[in-house]
């Protein structure tokens, strides 16, 4: 059974930083080249949107325009953990942040991810 557990959310002031973690169990992340993990967020009243992703093959990373230059996605395969370092946070970034795991497809599309965590709340105010 695959389980993704996010942590690290909280309340910060604008300009602050947070580091989110996503620990996976039961998901063989890097057993094939197409496996990918990503962070999405759902802002109040909006649909879930991609923030960043990282692919097992070569560790390629992708970012939404809103995250470029401020957020960094990384992975620690030994700990089955993916991180999202968020700097210079803005109030419009307030929402629930979700970790997803999948085996390929368009990185920014929620349908590309088969497994999801329960989310961690980020509040910037």
Short mmCIF file of C-alpha atoms in Angstrom, two decimals:
data_model
loop_
_atom_site.label_atom_id
_atom_site.label_comp_id
_atom_site.label_asym_id
_atom_site.label_seq_id
_atom_site.Cartn_x
_atom_site.Cartn_y
_atom_site.Cartn_z
CA UNK A 1 0.00 0.00 0.00
CA UNK A 2 1.44 3.33 -1.06
CA UNK A 3 1.38 6.13 1.45
CA UNK A 4 2.62 9.70 1.11
CA UNK A 5 2.87 11.86 4.21
CA UNK A 6 3.54 15.57 3.99
CA UNK A 7 4.86 17.76 6.77
CA UNK A 8 6.52 21.12 7.31
CA UNK A 9 3.64 23.46 6.66
CA UNK A 10 2.80 26.31 8.97
CA UNK A 11 2.27 30.03 9.26
CA UNK A 12 4.92 32.51 8.19
CA UNK A 13 5.17 36.17 7.39
CA UNK A 14 5.60 37.38 3.83
CA UNK A 15 9.20 36.94 2.79
CA UNK A 16 9.63 34.00 5.13
CA UNK A 17 10.56 30.43 4.29
CA UNK A 18 9.33 26.90 4.88
CA UNK A 19 10.64 23.48 3.96
CA UNK A 20 8.06 20.86 3.17
CA UNK A 21 8.79 17.14 3.34
CA UNK A 22 7.02 14.21 1.74
CA UNK A 23 7.86 10.74 3.00
CA UNK A 24 6.74 7.88 0.82
CA UNK A 25 6.24 4.26 1.77
CA UNK A 26 5.29 1.39 -0.46
CA UNK A 27 6.15 3.41 -3.56
CA UNK A 28 9.17 2.31 -5.51
CA UNK A 29 10.17 5.74 -6.61
CA UNK A 30 13.24 5.19 -8.68
CA UNK A 31 12.72 1.74 -10.09
CA UNK A 32 11.91 3.04 -13.55
CA UNK A 33 12.93 6.06 -15.54
CA UNK A 34 9.54 7.66 -15.70
CA UNK A 35 8.80 7.83 -12.01
CA UNK A 36 8.22 11.29 -10.75
CA UNK A 37 7.24 13.05 -7.59
CA UNK A 38 5.80 16.50 -7.39
CA UNK A 39 4.37 19.21 -5.21
CA UNK A 40 1.02 20.71 -6.04
CA UNK A 41 -0.98 23.30 -4.19
CA UNK A 42 -4.60 24.19 -3.95
CA UNK A 43 -5.31 27.79 -3.16
CA UNK A 44 -8.70 28.82 -1.74
CA UNK A 45 -11.34 28.63 -4.44
CA UNK A 46 -8.88 27.38 -7.05
CA UNK A 47 -8.07 24.08 -8.70
CA UNK A 48 -5.00 22.09 -7.74
CA UNK A 49 -1.96 23.45 -9.56
CA UNK A 50 1.56 22.19 -10.04
CA UNK A 51 4.41 23.79 -8.15
CA UNK A 52 7.45 21.62 -8.89
CA UNK A 53 8.41 18.07 -9.84
CA UNK A 54 11.48 15.88 -9.83
CA UNK A 55 12.10 12.83 -12.02
CA UNK A 56 14.02 9.81 -10.86
CA UNK A 57 16.00 9.54 -14.10
CA UNK A 58 18.75 12.14 -13.81
CA UNK A 59 16.90 14.13 -11.18
CA UNK A 60 15.43 16.57 -13.70
CA UNK A 61 13.34 19.23 -12.07
CA UNK A 62 10.52 21.39 -13.33
CA UNK A 63 8.93 24.44 -11.78
CA UNK A 64 5.85 26.52 -12.28
CA UNK A 65 6.60 30.11 -13.23
CA UNK A 66 5.38 31.21 -9.81
CA UNK A 67 7.97 29.00 -8.12
CA UNK A 68 11.03 29.67 -10.28
CA UNK A 69 13.82 31.37 -8.42
CA UNK A 70 12.13 30.97 -5.02
CA UNK A 71 11.38 27.26 -4.56
CA UNK A 72 13.68 24.26 -4.80
CA UNK A 73 12.57 20.63 -5.05
CA UNK A 74 15.01 17.93 -3.99
CA UNK A 75 15.04 14.27 -3.03
CA UNK A 76 16.77 11.94 -0.61
CA UNK A 77 16.25 8.45 -2.01
CA UNK A 78 17.78 6.83 1.05
CA UNK A 79 15.02 8.38 3.15
CA UNK A 80 12.28 8.04 0.51
CA UNK A 81 11.70 11.73 0.96
CA UNK A 82 11.11 14.63 -1.37
CA UNK A 83 11.48 18.18 -0.16
CA UNK A 84 10.26 21.58 -1.24
CA UNK A 85 12.27 24.51 0.05
CA UNK A 86 10.17 27.64 -0.26
CA UNK A 87 11.78 31.03 0.12
CA UNK A 88 10.42 34.56 -0.21
CA UNK A 89 6.90 33.35 0.43
CA UNK A 90 4.03 35.53 -0.66
CA UNK A 91 0.48 35.84 0.77
CA UNK A 92 -0.94 34.52 -2.51
CA UNK A 93 0.87 31.28 -1.81
CA UNK A 94 -1.45 30.47 1.07
CA UNK A 95 -3.12 27.11 0.57
CA UNK A 96 -2.85 23.37 0.96
CA UNK A 97 0.26 21.78 -0.46
CA UNK A 98 0.13 18.20 -1.68
CA UNK A 99 2.73 15.65 -2.62
CA UNK A 100 2.03 13.39 -5.58
CA UNK A 101 3.77 10.34 -7.03
CA UNK A 102 3.39 8.91 -10.50
CA UNK A 103 5.04 7.18 -13.39
CA UNK A 104 5.28 9.75 -16.11
CA UNK A 105 3.13 11.97 -18.23
CA UNK A 106 2.90 15.72 -18.21
CA UNK A 107 4.57 16.82 -14.99
CA UNK A 108 2.20 19.69 -14.36
CA UNK A 109 -1.02 17.71 -14.78
CA UNK A 110 -2.63 16.20 -11.67
CA UNK A 111 -3.84 13.24 -13.75
CA UNK A 112 -0.21 12.18 -14.17
CA UNK A 113 0.01 11.25 -10.50
CA UNK A 114 -1.52 8.11 -9.11
CA UNK A 115 -0.83 8.64 -5.43
CA UNK A 116 -1.40 11.67 -3.22
CA UNK A 117 -0.79 12.66 0.35
CA UNK A 118 -3.29 14.39 2.60
CA UNK A 119 -1.61 17.76 2.31
CA UNK A 120 0.01 20.28 4.60
CA UNK A 121 -1.32 23.79 5.12
CA UNK A 122 0.83 26.80 4.32
CA UNK A 123 -0.33 30.23 5.47
CA UNK A 124 1.53 33.40 4.57
CA UNK A 125 0.24 36.52 6.30
#
